[in-house]
Amino acid sequence: MEKVTAIIPARYGSTRFPGKPLALINGLPMIQHVCQRVANAKLVDRVIVATDDARIATVVDSFGGEVVMTRTDHSTGTDRLAEV
């Protein structure tokens, strides 16, 4: 069975919940929980976090995740995914 790459868009500057990807849930940042769960999917062999924020990139690096820095001018998460 062919495996796929999962790309997770992550913004720090959300208007409804600024900093959401770094919010702690049971002692771990939300983005780490998301990455771990996506990595457990049977068809996923690579997980990439796409972000324009160095704080998110630093946290993803700290738990061994893969991160791609994207431009800051994307209006949607889909636009951010397309850049990767």
PDB file of N, CA and C in Angstrom:
ATOM      1  N   MET A   1       0.847  -1.183   0.000  1.00  0.00           N
ATOM      2  CA  MET A   1       0.000   0.000   0.000  1.00  0.00           C
ATOM      3  C   MET A   1       0.893   1.247   0.000  1.00  0.00           C
ATOM      4  N   GLU A   2       0.563   2.208  -0.838  1.00  0.00           N
ATOM      5  CA  GLU A   2       1.348   3.430  -0.944  1.00  0.00           C
ATOM      6  C   GLU A   2       1.126   4.336   0.265  1.00  0.00           C
ATOM      7  N   LYS A   3       2.203   4.917   0.747  1.00  0.00           N
ATOM      8  CA  LYS A   3       2.140   5.831   1.891  1.00  0.00           C
ATOM      9  C   LYS A   3       2.054   7.270   1.406  1.00  0.00           C
ATOM     10  N   VAL A   4       1.623   8.159   2.280  1.00  0.00           N
ATOM     11  CA  VAL A   4       1.462   9.569   1.925  1.00  0.00           C
ATOM     12  C   VAL A   4       2.172  10.469   2.931  1.00  0.00           C
ATOM     13  N   THR A   5       2.398  11.700   2.495  1.00  0.00           N
ATOM     14  CA  THR A   5       2.939  12.737   3.368  1.00  0.00           C
ATOM     15  C   THR A   5       1.787  13.587   3.872  1.00  0.00           C
ATOM     16  N   ALA A   6       1.733  13.795   5.168  1.00  0.00           N
ATOM     17  CA  ALA A   6       0.714  14.663   5.769  1.00  0.00           C
ATOM     18  C   ALA A   6       1.355  16.016   6.068  1.00  0.00           C
ATOM     19  N   ILE A   7       0.679  17.083   5.670  1.00  0.00           N
ATOM     20  CA  ILE A   7       1.165  18.434   5.945  1.00  0.00           C
ATOM     21  C   ILE A   7       0.162  19.118   6.863  1.00  0.00           C
ATOM     22  N   ILE A   8       0.647  19.611   7.988  1.00  0.00           N
ATOM     23  CA  ILE A   8      -0.202  20.260   8.988  1.00  0.00           C
ATOM     24  C   ILE A   8       0.092  21.755   8.976  1.00  0.00           C
ATOM     25  N   PRO A   9      -0.886  22.588   8.589  1.00  0.00           N
ATOM     26  CA  PRO A   9      -0.664  24.034   8.649  1.00  0.00           C
ATOM     27  C   PRO A   9      -0.796  24.512  10.092  1.00  0.00           C
ATOM     28  N   ALA A  10       0.108  25.373  10.522  1.00  0.00           N
ATOM     29  CA  ALA A  10       0.074  25.855  11.908  1.00  0.00           C
ATOM     30  C   ALA A  10       0.396  27.345  11.952  1.00  0.00           C
ATOM     31  N   ARG A  11      -0.561  28.128  12.432  1.00  0.00           N
ATOM     32  CA  ARG A  11      -0.387  29.576  12.589  1.00  0.00           C
ATOM     33  C   ARG A  11      -0.377  29.939  14.058  1.00  0.00           C
ATOM     34  N   TYR A  12       0.444  30.890  14.416  1.00  0.00           N
ATOM     35  CA  TYR A  12       0.445  31.396  15.785  1.00  0.00           C
ATOM     36  C   TYR A  12      -0.573  32.513  15.937  1.00  0.00           C
ATOM     37  N   GLY A  13      -0.769  33.289  14.884  1.00  0.00           N
ATOM     38  CA  GLY A  13      -1.558  34.510  14.963  1.00  0.00           C
ATOM     39  C   GLY A  13      -3.038  34.364  14.704  1.00  0.00           C
ATOM     40  N   SER A  14      -3.646  33.283  15.112  1.00  0.00           N
ATOM     41  CA  SER A  14      -5.081  33.108  14.937  1.00  0.00           C
ATOM     42  C   SER A  14      -5.854  34.207  15.666  1.00  0.00           C
ATOM     43  N   THR A  15      -6.943  34.646  15.085  1.00  0.00           N
ATOM     44  CA  THR A  15      -7.744  35.686  15.744  1.00  0.00           C
ATOM     45  C   THR A  15      -8.601  35.110  16.867  1.00  0.00           C
ATOM     46  N   ARG A  16      -9.044  33.873  16.726  1.00  0.00           N
ATOM     47  CA  ARG A  16      -9.906  33.284  17.756  1.00  0.00           C
ATOM     48  C   ARG A  16      -9.129  32.705  18.933  1.00  0.00           C
ATOM     49  N   PHE A  17      -7.922  32.181  18.684  1.00  0.00           N
ATOM     50  CA  PHE A  17      -7.132  31.551  19.745  1.00  0.00           C
ATOM     51  C   PHE A  17      -5.647  31.717  19.417  1.00  0.00           C
ATOM     52  N   PRO A  18      -5.119  32.924  19.635  1.00  0.00           N
ATOM     53  CA  PRO A  18      -3.701  33.161  19.335  1.00  0.00           C
ATOM     54  C   PRO A  18      -2.800  32.188  20.100  1.00  0.00           C
ATOM     55  N   GLY A  19      -1.822  31.637  19.402  1.00  0.00           N
ATOM     56  CA  GLY A  19      -0.885  30.716  20.035  1.00  0.00           C
ATOM     57  C   GLY A  19      -1.399  29.302  20.207  1.00  0.00           C
ATOM     58  N   LYS A  20      -2.528  28.977  19.595  1.00  0.00           N
ATOM     59  CA  LYS A  20      -3.152  27.664  19.782  1.00  0.00           C
ATOM     60  C   LYS A  20      -2.197  26.490  19.559  1.00  0.00           C
ATOM     61  N   PRO A  21      -1.352  26.479  18.527  1.00  0.00           N
ATOM     62  CA  PRO A  21      -0.481  25.315  18.338  1.00  0.00           C
ATOM     63  C   PRO A  21       0.461  25.049  19.513  1.00  0.00           C
ATOM     64  N   LEU A  22       0.743  26.071  20.305  1.00  0.00           N
ATOM     65  CA  LEU A  22       1.665  25.908  21.431  1.00  0.00           C
ATOM     66  C   LEU A  22       0.950  25.753  22.770  1.00  0.00           C
ATOM     67  N   ALA A  23      -0.373  25.801  22.758  1.00  0.00           N
ATOM     68  CA  ALA A  23      -1.139  25.620  23.994  1.00  0.00           C
ATOM     69  C   ALA A  23      -0.862  24.227  24.558  1.00  0.00           C
ATOM     70  N   LEU A  24      -0.610  24.167  25.852  1.00  0.00           N
ATOM     71  CA  LEU A  24      -0.291  22.888  26.484  1.00  0.00           C
ATOM     72  C   LEU A  24      -1.551  22.090  26.779  1.00  0.00           C
ATOM     73  N   ILE A  25      -1.502  20.824  26.426  1.00  0.00           N
ATOM     74  CA  ILE A  25      -2.563  19.866  26.734  1.00  0.00           C
ATOM     75  C   ILE A  25      -1.875  18.681  27.396  1.00  0.00           C
ATOM     76  N   ASN A  26      -2.202  18.441  28.639  1.00  0.00           N
ATOM     77  CA  ASN A  26      -1.539  17.374  29.405  1.00  0.00           C
ATOM     78  C   ASN A  26      -0.018  17.492  29.330  1.00  0.00           C
ATOM     79  N   GLY A  27       0.474  18.725  29.406  1.00  0.00           N
ATOM     80  CA  GLY A  27       1.907  18.963  29.472  1.00  0.00           C
ATOM     81  C   GLY A  27       2.645  19.016  28.142  1.00  0.00           C
ATOM     82  N   LEU A  28       1.951  18.779  27.042  1.00  0.00           N
ATOM     83  CA  LEU A  28       2.582  18.833  25.722  1.00  0.00           C
ATOM     84  C   LEU A  28       1.878  19.866  24.851  1.00  0.00           C
ATOM     85  N   PRO A  29       2.617  20.522  23.947  1.00  0.00           N
ATOM     86  CA  PRO A  29       1.974  21.482  23.058  1.00  0.00           C
ATOM     87  C   PRO A  29       1.004  20.785  22.100  1.00  0.00           C
ATOM     88  N   MET A  30      -0.078  21.471  21.781  1.00  0.00           N
ATOM     89  CA  MET A  30      -1.098  20.906  20.903  1.00  0.00           C
ATOM     90  C   MET A  30      -0.494  20.385  19.600  1.00  0.00           C
ATOM     91  N   ILE A  31       0.460  21.112  19.022  1.00  0.00           N
ATOM     92  CA  ILE A  31       1.043  20.697  17.746  1.00  0.00           C
ATOM     93  C   ILE A  31       1.754  19.350  17.874  1.00  0.00           C
ATOM     94  N   GLN A  32       2.310  19.062  19.027  1.00  0.00           N
ATOM     95  CA  GLN A  32       2.958  17.762  19.231  1.00  0.00           C
ATOM     96  C   GLN A  32       1.921  16.648  19.278  1.00  0.00           C
ATOM     97  N   HIS A  33       0.809  16.887  19.970  1.00  0.00           N
ATOM     98  CA  HIS A  33      -0.277  15.902  19.998  1.00  0.00           C
ATOM     99  C   HIS A  33      -0.769  15.617  18.582  1.00  0.00           C
ATOM    100  N   VAL A  34      -0.973  16.673  17.805  1.00  0.00           N
ATOM    101  CA  VAL A  34      -1.474  16.511  16.436  1.00  0.00           C
ATOM    102  C   VAL A  34      -0.475  15.715  15.598  1.00  0.00           C
ATOM    103  N   CYS A  35       0.787  16.076  15.668  1.00  0.00           N
ATOM    104  CA  CYS A  35       1.817  15.364  14.892  1.00  0.00           C
ATOM    105  C   CYS A  35       1.875  13.884  15.258  1.00  0.00           C
ATOM    106  N   GLN A  36       1.818  13.583  16.544  1.00  0.00           N
ATOM    107  CA  GLN A  36       1.884  12.189  16.985  1.00  0.00           C
ATOM    108  C   GLN A  36       0.694  11.388  16.478  1.00  0.00           C
ATOM    109  N   ARG A  37      -0.480  11.977  16.536  1.00  0.00           N
ATOM    110  CA  ARG A  37      -1.668  11.255  16.084  1.00  0.00           C
ATOM    111  C   ARG A  37      -1.674  11.057  14.571  1.00  0.00           C
ATOM    112  N   VAL A  38      -1.259  12.080  13.853  1.00  0.00           N
ATOM    113  CA  VAL A  38      -1.182  11.948  12.397  1.00  0.00           C
ATOM    114  C   VAL A  38      -0.140  10.891  12.024  1.00  0.00           C
ATOM    115  N   ALA A  39       0.994  10.881  12.702  1.00  0.00           N
ATOM    116  CA  ALA A  39       2.049   9.905  12.420  1.00  0.00           C
ATOM    117  C   ALA A  39       1.583   8.474  12.665  1.00  0.00           C
ATOM    118  N   ASN A  40       0.608   8.289  13.535  1.00  0.00           N
ATOM    119  CA  ASN A  40       0.080   6.958  13.830  1.00  0.00           C
ATOM    120  C   ASN A  40      -0.883   6.445  12.765  1.00  0.00           C
ATOM    121  N   ALA A  41      -1.293   7.293  11.838  1.00  0.00           N
ATOM    122  CA  ALA A  41      -2.200   6.859  10.771  1.00  0.00           C
ATOM    123  C   ALA A  41      -1.475   5.845   9.883  1.00  0.00           C
ATOM    124  N   LYS A  42      -2.142   4.791   9.521  1.00  0.00           N
ATOM    125  CA  LYS A  42      -1.520   3.692   8.778  1.00  0.00           C
ATOM    126  C   LYS A  42      -0.955   4.110   7.429  1.00  0.00           C
ATOM    127  N   LEU A  43      -1.577   5.050   6.766  1.00  0.00           N
ATOM    128  CA  LEU A  43      -1.137   5.441   5.428  1.00  0.00           C
ATOM    129  C   LEU A  43      -0.115   6.573   5.417  1.00  0.00           C
ATOM    130  N   VAL A  44       0.213   7.113   6.574  1.00  0.00           N
ATOM    131  CA  VAL A  44       1.127   8.259   6.638  1.00  0.00           C
ATOM    132  C   VAL A  44       2.540   7.780   6.959  1.00  0.00           C
ATOM    133  N   ASP A  45       3.501   8.193   6.118  1.00  0.00           N
ATOM    134  CA  ASP A  45       4.890   7.850   6.410  1.00  0.00           C
ATOM    135  C   ASP A  45       5.758   9.079   6.665  1.00  0.00           C
ATOM    136  N   ARG A  46       5.176  10.268   6.498  1.00  0.00           N
ATOM    137  CA  ARG A  46       5.928  11.505   6.738  1.00  0.00           C
ATOM    138  C   ARG A  46       4.947  12.583   7.184  1.00  0.00           C
ATOM    139  N   VAL A  47       5.331  13.329   8.221  1.00  0.00           N
ATOM    140  CA  VAL A  47       4.505  14.427   8.732  1.00  0.00           C
ATOM    141  C   VAL A  47       5.339  15.699   8.680  1.00  0.00           C
ATOM    142  N   ILE A  48       4.780  16.731   8.054  1.00  0.00           N
ATOM    143  CA  ILE A  48       5.450  18.028   7.952  1.00  0.00           C
ATOM    144  C   ILE A  48       4.537  19.083   8.556  1.00  0.00           C
ATOM    145  N   VAL A  49       5.084  19.937   9.398  1.00  0.00           N
ATOM    146  CA  VAL A  49       4.349  21.095   9.904  1.00  0.00           C
ATOM    147  C   VAL A  49       4.762  22.295   9.059  1.00  0.00           C
ATOM    148  N   ALA A  50       3.773  22.970   8.479  1.00  0.00           N
ATOM    149  CA  ALA A  50       4.016  24.171   7.677  1.00  0.00           C
ATOM    150  C   ALA A  50       3.619  25.383   8.509  1.00  0.00           C
ATOM    151  N   THR A  51       4.577  26.262   8.786  1.00  0.00           N
ATOM    152  CA  THR A  51       4.307  27.420   9.631  1.00  0.00           C
ATOM    153  C   THR A  51       5.114  28.620   9.169  1.00  0.00           C
ATOM    154  N   ASP A  52       4.647  29.793   9.577  1.00  0.00           N
ATOM    155  CA  ASP A  52       5.406  31.016   9.308  1.00  0.00           C
ATOM    156  C   ASP A  52       5.963  31.603  10.599  1.00  0.00           C
ATOM    157  N   ASP A  53       5.888  30.840  11.674  1.00  0.00           N
ATOM    158  CA  ASP A  53       6.260  31.356  12.990  1.00  0.00           C
ATOM    159  C   ASP A  53       7.436  30.583  13.579  1.00  0.00           C
ATOM    160  N   ALA A  54       8.489  31.298  13.939  1.00  0.00           N
ATOM    161  CA  ALA A  54       9.694  30.668  14.484  1.00  0.00           C
ATOM    162  C   ALA A  54       9.426  29.961  15.807  1.00  0.00           C
ATOM    163  N   ARG A  55       8.472  30.450  16.605  1.00  0.00           N
ATOM    164  CA  ARG A  55       8.170  29.803  17.889  1.00  0.00           C
ATOM    165  C   ARG A  55       7.624  28.400  17.657  1.00  0.00           C
ATOM    166  N   ILE A  56       6.734  28.270  16.688  1.00  0.00           N
ATOM    167  CA  ILE A  56       6.180  26.951  16.369  1.00  0.00           C
ATOM    168  C   ILE A  56       7.281  26.059  15.808  1.00  0.00           C
ATOM    169  N   ALA A  57       8.096  26.597  14.908  1.00  0.00           N
ATOM    170  CA  ALA A  57       9.188  25.817  14.318  1.00  0.00           C
ATOM    171  C   ALA A  57      10.137  25.296  15.391  1.00  0.00           C
ATOM    172  N   THR A  58      10.457  26.124  16.369  1.00  0.00           N
ATOM    173  CA  THR A  58      11.361  25.723  17.450  1.00  0.00           C
ATOM    174  C   THR A  58      10.778  24.571  18.253  1.00  0.00           C
ATOM    175  N   VAL A  59       9.494  24.651  18.568  1.00  0.00           N
ATOM    176  CA  VAL A  59       8.845  23.584  19.336  1.00  0.00           C
ATOM    177  C   VAL A  59       8.804  22.292  18.525  1.00  0.00           C
ATOM    178  N   VAL A  60       8.444  22.379  17.259  1.00  0.00           N
ATOM    179  CA  VAL A  60       8.398  21.180  16.413  1.00  0.00           C
ATOM    180  C   VAL A  60       9.788  20.545  16.331  1.00  0.00           C
ATOM    181  N   ASP A  61      10.806  21.353  16.138  1.00  0.00           N
ATOM    182  CA  ASP A  61      12.183  20.838  16.131  1.00  0.00           C
ATOM    183  C   ASP A  61      12.529  20.150  17.447  1.00  0.00           C
ATOM    184  N   SER A  62      12.054  20.707  18.560  1.00  0.00           N
ATOM    185  CA  SER A  62      12.420  20.180  19.879  1.00  0.00           C
ATOM    186  C   SER A  62      11.909  18.769  20.123  1.00  0.00           C
ATOM    187  N   PHE A  63      10.800  18.390  19.486  1.00  0.00           N
ATOM    188  CA  PHE A  63      10.320  17.016  19.665  1.00  0.00           C
ATOM    189  C   PHE A  63      10.654  16.130  18.458  1.00  0.00           C
ATOM    190  N   GLY A  64      11.527  16.629  17.582  1.00  0.00           N
ATOM    191  CA  GLY A  64      11.997  15.815  16.462  1.00  0.00           C
ATOM    192  C   GLY A  64      11.102  15.833  15.246  1.00  0.00           C
ATOM    193  N   GLY A  65      10.165  16.773  15.201  1.00  0.00           N
ATOM    194  CA  GLY A  65       9.275  16.873  14.050  1.00  0.00           C
ATOM    195  C   GLY A  65       9.945  17.568  12.875  1.00  0.00           C
ATOM    196  N   GLU A  66       9.320  17.440  11.725  1.00  0.00           N
ATOM    197  CA  GLU A  66       9.820  18.094  10.514  1.00  0.00           C
ATOM    198  C   GLU A  66       8.998  19.353  10.276  1.00  0.00           C
ATOM    199  N   VAL A  67       9.676  20.453  10.014  1.00  0.00           N
ATOM    200  CA  VAL A  67       8.986  21.727   9.838  1.00  0.00           C
ATOM    201  C   VAL A  67       9.488  22.420   8.581  1.00  0.00           C
ATOM    202  N   VAL A  68       8.569  23.093   7.894  1.00  0.00           N
ATOM    203  CA  VAL A  68       8.903  23.920   6.738  1.00  0.00           C
ATOM    204  C   VAL A  68       8.403  25.326   7.032  1.00  0.00           C
ATOM    205  N   MET A  69       9.305  26.292   6.931  1.00  0.00           N
ATOM    206  CA  MET A  69       8.912  27.687   7.116  1.00  0.00           C
ATOM    207  C   MET A  69       8.279  28.197   5.820  1.00  0.00           C
ATOM    208  N   THR A  70       7.124  28.824   5.963  1.00  0.00           N
ATOM    209  CA  THR A  70       6.394  29.342   4.809  1.00  0.00           C
ATOM    210  C   THR A  70       6.297  30.860   4.891  1.00  0.00           C
ATOM    211  N   ARG A  71       5.834  31.448   3.808  1.00  0.00           N
ATOM    212  CA  ARG A  71       5.657  32.904   3.772  1.00  0.00           C
ATOM    213  C   ARG A  71       4.592  33.326   4.790  1.00  0.00           C
ATOM    214  N   THR A  72       4.614  34.589   5.143  1.00  0.00           N
ATOM    215  CA  THR A  72       3.665  35.116   6.130  1.00  0.00           C
ATOM    216  C   THR A  72       2.389  35.650   5.502  1.00  0.00           C
ATOM    217  N   ASP A  73       2.314  35.710   4.182  1.00  0.00           N
ATOM    218  CA  ASP A  73       1.182  36.372   3.526  1.00  0.00           C
ATOM    219  C   ASP A  73       0.055  35.435   3.096  1.00  0.00           C
ATOM    220  N   HIS A  74       0.046  34.201   3.562  1.00  0.00           N
ATOM    221  CA  HIS A  74      -1.028  33.280   3.180  1.00  0.00           C
ATOM    222  C   HIS A  74      -2.324  33.653   3.888  1.00  0.00           C
ATOM    223  N   SER A  75      -3.413  33.655   3.131  1.00  0.00           N
ATOM    224  CA  SER A  75      -4.703  34.007   3.735  1.00  0.00           C
ATOM    225  C   SER A  75      -5.427  32.784   4.290  1.00  0.00           C
ATOM    226  N   THR A  76      -5.028  31.577   3.866  1.00  0.00           N
ATOM    227  CA  THR A  76      -5.668  30.359   4.370  1.00  0.00           C
ATOM    228  C   THR A  76      -4.622  29.278   4.620  1.00  0.00           C
ATOM    229  N   GLY A  77      -5.017  28.282   5.396  1.00  0.00           N
ATOM    230  CA  GLY A  77      -4.146  27.135   5.620  1.00  0.00           C
ATOM    231  C   GLY A  77      -3.889  26.360   4.339  1.00  0.00           C
ATOM    232  N   THR A  78      -4.881  26.329   3.455  1.00  0.00           N
ATOM    233  CA  THR A  78      -4.719  25.646   2.172  1.00  0.00           C
ATOM    234  C   THR A  78      -3.628  26.307   1.340  1.00  0.00           C
ATOM    235  N   ASP A  79      -3.579  27.636   1.366  1.00  0.00           N
ATOM    236  CA  ASP A  79      -2.511  28.352   0.658  1.00  0.00           C
ATOM    237  C   ASP A  79      -1.145  27.970   1.221  1.00  0.00           C
ATOM    238  N   ARG A  80      -1.070  27.831   2.540  1.00  0.00           N
ATOM    239  CA  ARG A  80       0.188  27.454   3.192  1.00  0.00           C
ATOM    240  C   ARG A  80       0.599  26.040   2.761  1.00  0.00           C
ATOM    241  N   LEU A  81      -0.360  25.132   2.673  1.00  0.00           N
ATOM    242  CA  LEU A  81      -0.064  23.765   2.240  1.00  0.00           C
ATOM    243  C   LEU A  81       0.474  23.747   0.819  1.00  0.00           C
ATOM    244  N   ALA A  82      -0.123  24.561  -0.042  1.00  0.00           N
ATOM    245  CA  ALA A  82       0.288  24.590  -1.450  1.00  0.00           C
ATOM    246  C   ALA A  82       1.736  25.051  -1.605  1.00  0.00           C
ATOM    247  N   GLU A  83       2.206  25.880  -0.698  1.00  0.00           N
ATOM    248  CA  GLU A  83       3.592  26.343  -0.775  1.00  0.00           C
ATOM    249  C   GLU A  83       4.579  25.208  -0.513  1.00  0.00           C
ATOM    250  N   VAL A  84       4.192  24.291   0.347  1.00  0.00           N
ATOM    251  CA  VAL A  84       5.079  23.174   0.701  1.00  0.00           C
ATOM    252  C   VAL A  84       5.130  22.208  -0.459  1.00  0.00           C
TER     253      VAL A  84
END
